[in-house]
Amino acid sequence: MRPGVRSLFVVLTLGLAPACQGNRDQLLADLQSPRPEVRAQAVQSLAKQGNADDLVLFTRSAKDMASIVRGEAAEALGGSQDPRVVDLLGELLEDPDESVQGRAAMALSKIKNDKAKAYLTLQYSRRARNTRQIIVQALKSANVPGAMAEAVAAESKAIWERNLLTLHEGSLPERVGAAEELGKSGRPEAITRLLPLVRDSQVILAAAAVRGLGDAGDRRAVAAILPLLDENFPQLREASLTALSKLQDPSAVARLQAVALEKSAVSSLASDALISMPRGPETNAALCTISLEGTLAESLAAGRAMRAHGGCPLEPIAERLSRPAALDSGLQAVAGLGAAAQPLLSRVLPWLASADPHQRRLALEAVTAIGDASAAPAVQKLYEQETQALVPLRQDWVPAPLPLTYAPGFDPSAPQDEKDSRNTKTSQLFDRVRNLNAQRARETGRVQVQARVPSELYDEVEPQRLEPLAAVLRALGAVKAPGALELLKQYAGDSSVTLRSAALVGLARLGPEGVEVAKGGMFEAERELQKALAQALAEQGEAGQAALVSLLPQFSSEKLVLLDALNRFGAPASASPALQEVVRGGGAEAVLAASILGKLQAKDAVETLIKALEDPAGVARREVLLALGELGDSRAAEGVARDLYHDQPEIRAAAATALQRMGTSAQAEALDALKSDYYRRVREAASAALAKGGTAGEGAR
């Protein structure tokens, strides 16, 4: 360096030294500031100075009450690259604040030793989605090959060892949970360990082992589960039926049929298991047998399941209809099959005149299920008989119309003692709340469900006595009898909820005009009436489904009744805007709304569903992912792929399934890592997504 330049450098250095020292003193003072942002800025500025003596300051700041300070401290500690701070950063990786966790993970990546890597892989299984994703990035920054695969493998190993240890050494409740979790892994070793437990003396543990075998998805377990159906323990039998339903093995059909026909407490589970199985000659024959031989509930369920599969042979049913001793089974089979049994209508109609009320009722249910207009005269005749029988039972106590408002002193909402100021204030407060709720409902276009005010007083007639007439009212709508519309309108305002519900269901079956009248009944306060009517409307096709969709914005609550019916029976394409609004509202309703949007292939809902993924606490996350997969729009791939890092296995599986349906090879590395996930369903979904993505990529090339 030339002498003149050297002199200038010395002068500048001597001049800046006091300024730097003054700046550092200020930063040290700022570390004591009551304002968190000032303390955080001080930590950041000190870290930039790179003074090794400041490590103790950063250590102290890592314990700060403010997360913003702890985050800066984590980054400063990582920048020091001092191996002594690894344990402290490991603690910060468990910080309650997610942003601190992420900064601690990236800080650990700068300290490239085995201990830092061990902290990252250990905490991967304990953290939520965002931190898990940052941990993988940190491992990559630390030059760990196959970063995510290593983290997933470590998580899988830890879960397996924990469950295995608990199964052998835990308390009974802990062993039960461990048995089920081992089964969810789907590993061959899990099946080997669970099979001996199905005969354990502790029934609760044996049942857990059976449920675990069902989740494992290996049909080799069927041979060990089937004998358990002969046990006397209901809990064990229920677990066995649930497992067989998941395993879907045709070899179990005969035993499931036998249990369904024994008319026990678990018969319905056996029927459900058969209904869930893939259709084949053996399964169809079993369901047809249940429709003839089972209890009424199982018979109807089996018959309805066969409607979409060509129905059942009619000759055995016809033979039953010709024998009074076997009549009940024949009629309930017809009621289950519905229109598929229409050729048997002529054999059913004579039984509408049976002297036996039970046979008459079954025949009416069969006629209603068939829904043929030729049965209208017989149903009308039965209506006349039922109404005449009820006339003496439903006489008016008071012929004049009843008042619709309370007389002075009888209003239960008014204070009992007008002189009591506390009662007056309480009443006024409740009035204000009711008025505000009503005003809010009006402003949003919603209608509040109101309890009905009785307009007539009748002698007490038990609902069971009104059921025969209610069944006739439903039948009048089903067969579209002449004059049924006006008649059912009258009963739609009846004081009996039994008759009112039946009339509204009947109206729903009378085409657009009947649907328009019936949908008003959805604002009734009775929950069971709402459910029956919503199902009846949804069953009528587009007209009834459109009516339910039009009601969605008007319901401030009870949307689940509408959405459940639409989810079961379908929704029109025009439902997309209303369903998207439900998804935006979140809550339990969004689960069904997202599912319906996926079934509708509602392409216009992609942006709404992507937006819904931004809510980390959304309860409909799984259904939103699957819906995006159904829509197949590659714009959603990035948002969906983030959930491959989710801490819940069902969400990871849904994300992989969605990517598979999109046919995209995005996030192939993450999907490949999930092939070693602990949970079988995640591994299978990831493998399927890779296969589909690879095929799509080759096709594109």
XYZ file of C-alpha atoms in Angstrom:
701
model
C 0.000 0.000 0.000
C 1.385 3.453 -0.921
C 2.266 5.738 2.028
C -0.396 8.302 1.169
C -3.144 5.693 0.916
C -1.995 4.032 4.145
C -2.209 7.322 5.996
C -5.718 7.969 4.681
C -6.842 4.457 5.775
C -5.485 4.998 9.311
C -7.269 8.312 9.591
C -10.598 6.866 8.430
C -10.299 3.886 10.749
C -9.563 6.033 13.768
C -12.466 8.277 12.846
C -15.039 5.458 12.447
C -14.090 3.501 15.550
C -15.942 5.743 18.027
C -19.042 5.754 15.797
C -19.151 1.930 15.573
C -18.639 1.648 19.308
C -21.456 4.093 19.872
C -23.726 2.132 17.535
C -22.965 -1.115 19.381
C -23.716 0.466 22.742
C -27.080 1.547 21.387
C -27.828 -1.992 20.147
C -26.956 -3.421 23.545
C -29.301 -0.916 25.120
C -32.004 -1.843 22.616
C -31.828 -5.448 23.815
C -33.423 -4.182 27.037
C -36.186 -2.265 25.254
C -39.780 -3.001 26.304
C -40.736 -3.079 22.615
C -40.287 -6.556 21.029
C -39.649 -5.178 17.529
C -36.787 -3.041 18.844
C -35.222 -6.022 20.613
C -35.601 -8.126 17.469
C -33.929 -5.426 15.327
C -31.080 -5.234 17.799
C -30.491 -8.992 17.616
C -30.511 -8.855 13.834
C -28.038 -5.949 13.705
C -25.701 -7.576 16.210
C -25.750 -10.803 14.214
C -24.569 -8.891 11.141
C -21.528 -7.650 13.062
C -20.353 -11.239 13.496
C -18.889 -10.765 16.975
C -18.287 -14.160 18.589
C -18.751 -12.637 22.050
C -22.404 -11.891 21.210
C -23.318 -15.553 21.286
C -24.369 -15.242 24.917
C -26.687 -12.375 23.967
C -28.355 -14.467 21.277
C -28.713 -17.337 23.742
C -30.498 -15.054 26.160
C -32.736 -13.674 23.386
C -33.722 -17.232 22.433
C -35.671 -17.292 25.735
C -37.423 -13.983 25.066
C -41.175 -13.778 25.653
C -41.802 -12.396 22.148
C -41.752 -14.834 19.234
C -40.332 -12.195 16.879
C -37.249 -11.931 19.085
C -36.864 -15.697 19.434
C -37.027 -16.028 15.641
C -34.219 -13.490 15.130
C -32.209 -15.199 17.859
C -32.580 -18.566 16.116
C -31.274 -17.083 12.873
C -28.389 -15.393 14.688
C -27.450 -18.628 16.472
C -27.439 -20.491 13.182
C -25.280 -17.809 11.583
C -22.663 -18.362 14.265
C -22.224 -21.957 13.045
C -21.128 -22.820 16.570
C -21.809 -26.523 17.391
C -22.608 -25.529 20.981
C -25.927 -23.929 19.941
C -27.401 -27.096 18.410
C -29.299 -28.096 21.563
C -30.736 -24.623 21.957
C -31.881 -24.588 18.330
C -33.375 -28.023 18.909
C -35.458 -26.492 21.690
C -36.531 -23.637 19.401
C -37.631 -26.243 16.875
C -40.329 -27.117 19.450
C -41.321 -23.481 19.984
C -45.103 -22.821 20.230
C -44.823 -20.328 17.368
C -44.630 -21.970 13.936
C -42.539 -19.185 12.406
C -39.876 -19.676 15.112
C -39.862 -23.406 14.385
C -39.173 -22.730 10.723
C -36.329 -20.300 11.392
C -34.787 -22.715 13.895
C -34.897 -25.482 11.281
C -33.100 -23.357 8.701
C -30.580 -22.301 11.357
C -29.792 -25.940 12.116
C -29.116 -26.538 8.432
C -26.147 -24.144 8.693
C -24.519 -26.315 11.348
C -23.655 -29.286 9.245
C -23.098 -32.022 11.801
C -24.880 -35.242 12.652
C -26.486 -33.843 15.792
C -28.190 -31.007 13.905
C -29.408 -33.453 11.279
C -30.742 -35.756 14.032
C -32.759 -32.903 15.527
C -34.293 -32.123 12.146
C -35.269 -35.702 11.339
C -36.596 -36.273 14.880
C -38.804 -33.193 14.859
C -40.204 -33.897 11.381
C -42.685 -36.407 12.835
C -43.737 -34.029 15.615
C -44.430 -30.844 13.690
C -47.267 -29.520 11.519
C -47.268 -29.158 7.748
C -45.436 -25.847 7.298
C -42.602 -26.737 9.648
C -42.275 -30.205 8.127
C -41.858 -28.626 4.707
C -39.169 -26.243 6.026
C -37.385 -29.130 7.746
C -37.092 -30.889 4.395
C -35.698 -27.682 2.869
C -33.244 -27.451 5.759
C -32.063 -31.018 5.224
C -31.548 -30.253 1.556
C -29.558 -27.132 2.472
C -27.416 -29.343 4.686
C -26.688 -31.507 1.615
C -28.563 -34.524 2.968
C -29.297 -36.830 0.007
C -32.963 -37.852 -0.338
C -33.886 -35.360 2.385
C -37.631 -35.981 2.545
C -37.280 -39.724 2.059
C -34.923 -39.871 5.030
C -37.268 -37.781 7.200
C -40.299 -39.899 6.256
C -38.382 -43.141 6.873
C -37.286 -41.892 10.288
C -40.871 -40.939 11.157
C -42.153 -44.332 10.004
C -39.520 -46.158 12.042
C -40.300 -44.129 15.176
C -44.057 -44.716 14.928
C -43.574 -48.446 14.337
C -41.220 -48.888 17.287
C -43.445 -46.844 19.593
C -46.549 -48.874 18.726
C -44.674 -52.147 18.982
C -43.329 -51.254 22.428
C -46.773 -50.116 23.589
C -48.391 -53.319 22.353
C -46.115 -55.386 24.571
C -45.617 -53.147 27.605
C -48.476 -50.654 27.712
C -51.672 -50.679 29.748
C -54.731 -52.351 28.254
C -56.196 -49.164 26.721
C -52.754 -48.302 25.314
C -52.378 -51.793 23.832
C -55.790 -51.448 22.179
C -54.726 -48.217 20.474
C -51.367 -49.695 19.480
C -52.999 -52.758 17.908
C -55.182 -50.589 15.698
C -52.255 -48.345 14.746
C -50.064 -51.340 13.859
C -52.791 -52.542 11.530
C -52.944 -49.175 9.770
C -49.299 -49.616 8.798
C -50.273 -52.535 6.552
C -46.871 -54.153 7.096
C -46.627 -57.940 6.821
C -44.995 -57.979 10.247
C -48.006 -56.156 11.697
C -50.331 -58.854 10.401
C -48.063 -61.537 11.890
C -48.205 -59.857 15.294
C -51.952 -59.151 15.238
C -53.210 -62.557 14.113
C -52.477 -64.307 17.454
C -54.262 -61.489 19.320
C -57.654 -62.161 17.721
C -58.051 -64.995 20.232
C -56.821 -63.007 23.209
C -58.749 -63.469 26.457
C -59.205 -59.702 26.662
C -62.111 -59.193 24.258
C -61.419 -55.484 23.874
C -57.854 -56.237 22.733
C -58.992 -59.014 20.393
C -61.516 -56.645 18.809
C -58.795 -54.012 18.337
C -56.563 -56.589 16.651
C -59.416 -57.499 14.287
C -59.996 -53.834 13.420
C -56.270 -53.480 12.811
C -56.314 -56.456 10.435
C -59.158 -54.827 8.549
C -57.140 -51.627 8.136
C -54.104 -53.639 7.055
C -55.948 -54.590 3.873
C -54.444 -58.082 3.596
C -57.075 -60.667 2.695
C -55.034 -63.425 4.286
C -56.572 -62.281 7.568
C -60.083 -63.257 6.420
C -59.614 -66.902 7.386
C -58.803 -65.894 10.961
C -61.649 -63.380 11.217
C -64.543 -65.454 9.854
C -64.703 -67.886 12.837
C -65.116 -64.897 15.157
C -68.597 -64.346 13.734
C -69.666 -67.370 15.798
C -68.539 -65.739 19.059
C -71.026 -64.517 21.664
C -69.322 -61.170 22.252
C -71.115 -58.403 20.324
C -68.048 -56.145 20.382
C -65.903 -58.816 18.754
C -68.561 -59.630 16.169
C -68.979 -55.951 15.281
C -65.228 -55.552 14.835
C -65.145 -58.638 12.620
C -67.941 -57.376 10.387
C -66.285 -53.967 10.088
C -62.993 -55.607 9.130
C -64.614 -57.905 6.555
C -66.356 -54.893 5.034
C -62.940 -53.270 4.494
C -61.235 -56.414 3.210
C -63.877 -56.952 0.491
C -63.145 -60.674 0.111
C -65.811 -62.643 -1.835
C -65.064 -65.709 0.290
C -66.839 -63.977 3.201
C -70.160 -63.561 1.360
C -71.777 -66.774 2.627
C -70.965 -66.059 6.283
C -72.080 -62.438 5.970
C -75.375 -63.611 4.505
C -75.892 -66.004 7.404
C -75.299 -63.249 9.972
C -77.590 -60.862 8.092
C -80.388 -63.440 8.216
C -80.022 -64.366 11.892
C -81.928 -61.166 12.804
C -79.571 -60.210 15.624
C -78.163 -56.881 16.786
C -75.316 -57.125 14.251
C -77.392 -58.232 11.252
C -77.532 -54.698 9.873
C -73.716 -54.535 9.882
C -73.543 -57.759 7.894
C -76.027 -56.387 5.357
C -74.039 -53.163 5.068
C -70.856 -55.171 4.495
C -72.500 -57.091 1.647
C -73.889 -53.904 0.109
C -70.408 -52.351 0.127
C -68.843 -55.284 -1.716
C -68.157 -55.296 -5.468
C -71.078 -56.703 -7.394
C -70.833 -60.290 -8.560
C -73.198 -63.256 -8.945
C -72.553 -64.479 -5.413
C -72.993 -61.046 -3.802
C -76.141 -60.309 -5.813
C -77.645 -63.658 -4.867
C -76.931 -62.975 -1.179
C -78.579 -59.564 -1.306
C -81.628 -60.976 -3.070
C -81.922 -63.645 -0.390
C -81.743 -60.986 2.320
C -84.433 -58.965 0.553
C -86.727 -61.979 0.928
C -85.650 -63.431 4.257
C -84.253 -60.552 6.307
C -85.945 -58.207 8.721
C -87.833 -55.295 7.226
C -84.909 -52.860 7.569
C -82.318 -55.240 6.084
C -84.745 -56.353 3.368
C -85.430 -52.793 2.240
C -81.715 -51.908 2.269
C -80.748 -54.990 0.256
C -83.568 -54.453 -2.250
C -82.638 -50.799 -2.785
C -79.016 -51.796 -3.330
C -80.130 -54.185 -6.101
C -82.261 -51.594 -7.941
C -79.234 -50.327 -9.837
C -78.047 -53.849 -10.631
C -80.981 -55.297 -12.489
C -83.111 -56.178 -9.492
C -83.709 -59.723 -8.272
C -85.413 -62.777 -9.800
C -89.166 -62.193 -9.498
C -90.349 -65.799 -9.472
C -89.458 -66.492 -5.816
C -91.122 -63.222 -4.814
C -94.263 -64.033 -6.795
C -94.435 -67.388 -5.086
C -94.309 -65.688 -1.677
C -97.084 -63.279 -2.670
C -99.377 -66.181 -3.420
C -99.008 -67.685 0.062
C -100.474 -65.796 3.033
C -97.992 -67.457 5.369
C -95.052 -66.030 3.398
C -96.759 -62.816 2.278
C -94.797 -60.422 4.503
C -91.450 -61.427 3.045
C -92.740 -61.088 -0.521
C -94.210 -57.626 0.100
C -91.091 -56.281 1.783
C -88.977 -57.590 -1.108
C -91.185 -55.678 -3.556
C -90.945 -52.550 -1.397
C -87.161 -52.781 -1.502
C -86.887 -53.371 -5.257
C -89.346 -50.632 -6.149
C -89.918 -50.104 -9.870
C -87.783 -53.164 -10.646
C -90.674 -55.256 -9.266
C -93.373 -53.513 -11.314
C -94.494 -56.772 -13.030
C -95.677 -57.972 -9.607
C -98.009 -54.991 -9.027
C -101.124 -56.963 -9.947
C -100.246 -59.497 -7.238
C -99.695 -56.764 -4.633
C -102.853 -54.667 -5.162
C -105.355 -57.222 -3.756
C -103.548 -57.102 -0.420
C -104.470 -53.423 0.014
C -107.868 -54.752 1.067
C -106.443 -57.221 3.594
C -108.111 -57.363 6.987
C -104.669 -57.550 8.590
C -103.393 -53.982 9.210
C -99.764 -55.109 9.032
C -100.206 -56.799 5.651
C -102.172 -53.817 4.412
C -99.386 -51.503 5.449
C -96.684 -53.609 3.756
C -98.730 -53.767 0.566
C -99.123 -50.001 0.616
C -95.363 -49.541 1.050
C -94.788 -51.856 -1.913
C -97.251 -49.904 -4.082
C -95.581 -46.647 -3.046
C -92.134 -47.968 -3.967
C -93.314 -49.130 -7.403
C -95.024 -45.780 -8.008
C -97.255 -46.926 -10.868
C -100.237 -44.708 -11.726
C -102.472 -47.736 -12.335
C -102.580 -48.267 -8.560
C -104.251 -44.876 -7.950
C -107.891 -46.126 -7.653
C -106.958 -48.737 -5.054
C -104.969 -46.182 -3.031
C -107.833 -43.655 -3.173
C -110.229 -46.258 -1.868
C -107.879 -47.011 1.007
C -107.675 -43.281 1.760
C -111.473 -43.103 2.162
C -111.421 -46.042 4.570
C -108.654 -44.583 6.717
C -110.189 -41.110 6.946
C -113.576 -42.514 7.942
C -111.948 -44.560 10.700
C -110.238 -41.459 12.091
C -113.261 -39.108 12.051
C -114.476 -39.929 15.582
C -110.906 -39.742 16.922
C -110.211 -36.247 15.593
C -113.230 -34.271 16.723
C -112.694 -30.604 17.524
C -112.762 -29.648 21.171
C -113.400 -26.039 20.167
C -115.116 -25.582 16.783
C -114.099 -21.916 16.441
C -110.572 -21.002 15.258
C -108.116 -20.623 18.097
C -106.466 -17.233 18.821
C -102.926 -16.870 17.528
C -101.754 -14.473 20.265
C -101.691 -14.793 24.039
C -104.222 -12.954 26.184
C -102.815 -10.407 28.648
C -101.043 -12.116 31.502
C -100.599 -15.477 29.711
C -97.572 -14.769 27.519
C -94.739 -16.975 28.913
C -92.104 -14.604 27.473
C -93.445 -11.683 29.542
C -92.151 -11.066 33.108
C -94.175 -12.922 35.710
C -94.227 -9.889 37.971
C -94.422 -6.583 36.158
C -93.314 -4.830 39.372
C -90.092 -6.830 39.428
C -87.588 -4.682 37.536
C -85.185 -7.607 37.124
C -87.786 -9.677 35.250
C -88.684 -6.673 33.113
C -85.044 -6.031 32.184
C -84.444 -9.700 31.394
C -87.497 -9.829 29.172
C -86.438 -6.657 27.378
C -82.953 -8.050 26.840
C -84.279 -11.269 25.295
C -86.649 -9.266 23.105
C -83.739 -7.200 21.812
C -81.713 -10.334 21.037
C -84.651 -11.918 19.172
C -85.295 -8.726 17.215
C -81.617 -8.374 16.265
C -81.457 -12.011 15.099
C -84.609 -11.536 13.041
C -83.263 -8.320 11.503
C -79.934 -9.971 10.642
C -81.762 -12.875 9.010
C -83.888 -10.489 6.927
C -80.839 -8.508 5.805
C -79.074 -11.654 4.600
C -82.189 -13.049 2.946
C -82.386 -15.956 5.361
C -85.527 -17.359 6.880
C -85.593 -18.404 10.507
C -87.215 -21.728 11.323
C -90.289 -21.039 13.414
C -92.229 -23.341 15.691
C -95.813 -23.872 14.566
C -98.656 -22.302 16.485
C -101.535 -24.817 16.859
C -104.666 -23.627 15.067
C -106.952 -26.463 16.227
C -107.330 -28.673 19.283
C -108.035 -32.374 18.798
C -108.459 -35.304 21.089
C -105.066 -36.864 21.697
C -104.410 -39.381 18.926
C -101.121 -41.217 19.175
C -98.852 -40.833 16.116
C -98.846 -44.616 15.627
C -102.601 -44.511 15.038
C -102.102 -41.893 12.334
C -99.354 -43.821 10.546
C -101.736 -45.805 8.269
C -103.246 -42.579 6.946
C -99.773 -41.049 6.634
C -98.672 -44.018 4.520
C -101.711 -43.514 2.264
C -100.856 -39.831 1.818
C -97.324 -40.724 0.720
C -98.740 -43.318 -1.659
C -101.184 -40.821 -3.220
C -98.218 -38.691 -4.199
C -96.147 -41.631 -5.416
C -98.855 -42.940 -7.771
C -99.840 -39.370 -8.761
C -103.503 -39.979 -8.017
C -106.040 -37.553 -9.566
C -106.710 -34.650 -7.208
C -103.758 -35.602 -4.997
C -102.179 -32.146 -5.265
C -105.107 -30.273 -3.703
C -105.750 -32.988 -1.142
C -102.154 -33.094 0.061
C -102.026 -29.304 0.247
C -104.769 -29.491 2.865
C -102.829 -31.988 4.964
C -99.605 -29.958 4.595
C -101.033 -27.614 7.236
C -102.346 -30.334 9.544
C -101.664 -30.023 13.260
C -100.214 -33.560 13.365
C -96.548 -33.640 12.401
C -97.032 -37.254 11.267
C -99.669 -36.314 8.690
C -97.996 -33.044 7.795
C -94.716 -34.779 7.055
C -96.414 -37.471 4.951
C -98.336 -34.861 2.945
C -95.189 -32.853 2.206
C -93.332 -35.985 1.089
C -96.287 -36.890 -1.124
C -96.319 -33.387 -2.633
C -92.620 -33.658 -3.438
C -93.485 -36.578 -5.737
C -96.077 -34.638 -7.756
C -93.788 -32.800 -10.153
C -92.672 -29.146 -10.200
C -95.933 -27.757 -8.773
C -95.892 -30.170 -5.867
C -92.191 -29.535 -5.287
C -92.801 -25.792 -5.073
C -95.426 -26.311 -2.369
C -93.439 -28.955 -0.509
C -90.195 -27.032 -0.215
C -91.848 -24.575 2.169
C -92.019 -27.417 4.655
C -88.232 -27.285 5.021
C -88.743 -24.339 7.385
C -90.608 -26.538 9.850
C -88.970 -26.859 13.256
C -89.231 -30.688 13.402
C -85.875 -32.181 12.456
C -87.236 -35.565 11.340
C -89.748 -33.864 9.053
C -86.933 -31.831 7.494
C -84.824 -34.929 6.873
C -87.664 -36.947 5.306
C -88.724 -34.052 3.091
C -85.173 -33.217 1.985
C -84.628 -36.844 0.973
C -87.949 -36.962 -0.890
C -87.119 -33.770 -2.792
C -83.625 -34.949 -3.711
C -85.012 -38.278 -4.981
C -87.227 -36.456 -7.495
C -84.331 -35.457 -9.730
C -83.418 -32.011 -10.964
C -86.643 -30.221 -9.932
C -86.457 -31.342 -6.306
C -82.698 -30.944 -6.104
C -82.892 -27.417 -7.537
C -85.478 -26.589 -4.857
C -83.070 -27.694 -2.130
C -80.252 -25.664 -3.676
C -82.462 -22.568 -3.767
C -83.054 -22.953 -0.036
C -79.360 -23.131 0.923
C -78.769 -19.358 1.144
C -81.913 -18.934 3.245
C -80.815 -21.314 5.987
C -78.746 -19.806 8.761
C -78.433 -23.281 10.266
C -79.518 -26.839 9.473
C -77.756 -26.698 6.103
C -76.478 -30.202 6.802
C -79.976 -31.642 6.211
C -80.081 -30.124 2.719
C -76.486 -30.983 1.860
C -76.763 -34.567 3.056
C -79.738 -35.181 0.749
C -77.933 -33.571 -2.210
C -74.800 -35.592 -1.488
C -76.735 -38.871 -1.442
C -78.980 -38.343 -4.454
C -77.163 -35.766 -6.568
C -77.324 -32.062 -7.302
C -77.865 -30.036 -10.496
C -74.963 -28.271 -12.194
C -76.564 -24.953 -11.248
C -75.815 -25.703 -7.594
C -72.149 -24.709 -7.902
C -72.425 -21.023 -6.799
C -74.493 -21.863 -3.719
C -72.186 -24.735 -2.784
C -69.115 -22.541 -3.192
C -70.644 -20.068 -0.766
C -71.027 -22.874 1.770
C -67.372 -23.842 1.284
C -66.322 -20.234 1.899
C -68.322 -20.255 5.126
C -66.326 -23.222 6.426
C -67.555 -25.453 9.210
C -68.995 -28.963 8.980
C -71.242 -27.934 6.069
C -68.171 -27.306 3.894
C -67.292 -31.018 4.059
C -70.419 -32.063 2.171
C -70.408 -29.000 -0.089
C -66.860 -29.719 -1.286
C -67.707 -33.368 -1.878
C -70.728 -32.427 -4.002
C -68.691 -29.936 -6.038
C -66.239 -32.708 -6.856
C -69.024 -35.041 -7.975
C -70.507 -32.256 -10.128
C -67.174 -31.656 -11.870
C -67.793 -27.952 -11.183
C -64.826 -26.393 -12.992
C -65.852 -22.913 -11.872
C -65.229 -23.933 -8.251
C -61.470 -24.461 -8.621
C -60.472 -21.011 -7.307
C -62.847 -21.307 -4.349
C -61.465 -24.712 -3.415
C -57.857 -23.554 -3.767
C -58.673 -20.627 -1.496
C -60.187 -23.029 1.050
C -56.831 -24.812 1.304
C -55.304 -21.620 2.694
C -57.195 -22.101 5.953
C -54.938 -24.352 8.080
C -57.802 -25.127 10.473
C -60.429 -25.970 7.831
C -62.335 -29.133 8.758
C -63.101 -29.877 5.096
C -59.472 -30.093 3.983
C -59.601 -33.735 2.934
C -62.808 -33.289 0.929
C -61.471 -30.108 -0.706
C -58.352 -31.965 -1.838
C -60.362 -34.850 -3.256
C -62.732 -32.423 -5.000
C -59.789 -30.661 -6.652
C -58.569 -34.051 -7.774
C -61.958 -34.793 -9.338
C -61.847 -31.459 -11.179
C -58.374 -32.300 -12.513
C -57.234 -28.683 -12.930
C -53.430 -28.474 -12.862
C -53.620 -24.938 -11.421
C -54.384 -26.550 -8.065
C -51.377 -28.891 -8.169
C -49.037 -26.597 -6.221
C -51.514 -25.985 -3.396
C -52.463 -29.657 -3.245
C -48.833 -30.790 -3.222
C -48.107 -28.796 -0.056
C -50.344 -31.186 1.838
C -48.032 -34.069 1.016
C -46.143 -32.727 4.061
C -49.234 -32.673 6.297
C -48.969 -34.269 9.717
C -52.300 -36.135 9.339
C -52.074 -39.312 7.232
C -55.586 -38.977 5.790
C -54.660 -35.532 4.429
C -51.408 -36.811 2.901
C -53.316 -39.664 1.265
C -55.965 -37.278 -0.081
C -53.301 -34.962 -1.521
C -51.568 -37.868 -3.263
C -54.898 -39.152 -4.595
C -55.762 -35.677 -5.901
C -52.421 -35.425 -7.724
C -53.007 -38.861 -9.213
C -56.376 -37.772 -10.615
C -54.817 -34.618 -12.010
C -52.337 -36.792 -13.879
C -49.443 -34.499 -12.964
C -45.890 -35.463 -12.075
C -45.511 -32.391 -9.839
C -43.766 -33.101 -6.538
C -42.487 -36.464 -7.749
C -39.720 -36.342 -5.137
C -42.191 -35.885 -2.282
C -44.456 -38.612 -3.627
C -41.504 -40.967 -3.932
C -40.589 -40.223 -0.312
C -44.127 -41.076 0.811
C -43.715 -44.581 -0.588
C -41.994 -45.299 2.746
C -44.705 -43.634 4.860
C -45.864 -45.525 7.935
C -49.490 -45.664 6.835
C -50.533 -48.109 4.133
C -53.125 -45.848 2.533
C -50.552 -43.060 2.126
C -48.031 -45.404 0.520
C -50.619 -46.772 -1.889
C -51.886 -43.298 -2.846
C -48.328 -42.038 -3.449
C -47.432 -45.058 -5.585
C -50.595 -44.644 -7.641
C -49.886 -40.919 -8.132
C -46.337 -41.632 -9.325
C -47.586 -44.259 -11.768
C -50.264 -41.929 -13.140
C -47.904 -38.961 -13.239
C -45.235 -40.941 -15.025
C -47.705 -42.167 -17.604
C -48.994 -38.656 -18.160
C -45.475 -37.310 -18.514
C -44.514 -39.955 -21.082
C -47.668 -39.207 -23.020
C -46.822 -35.516 -23.038
C -43.369 -36.242 -24.410
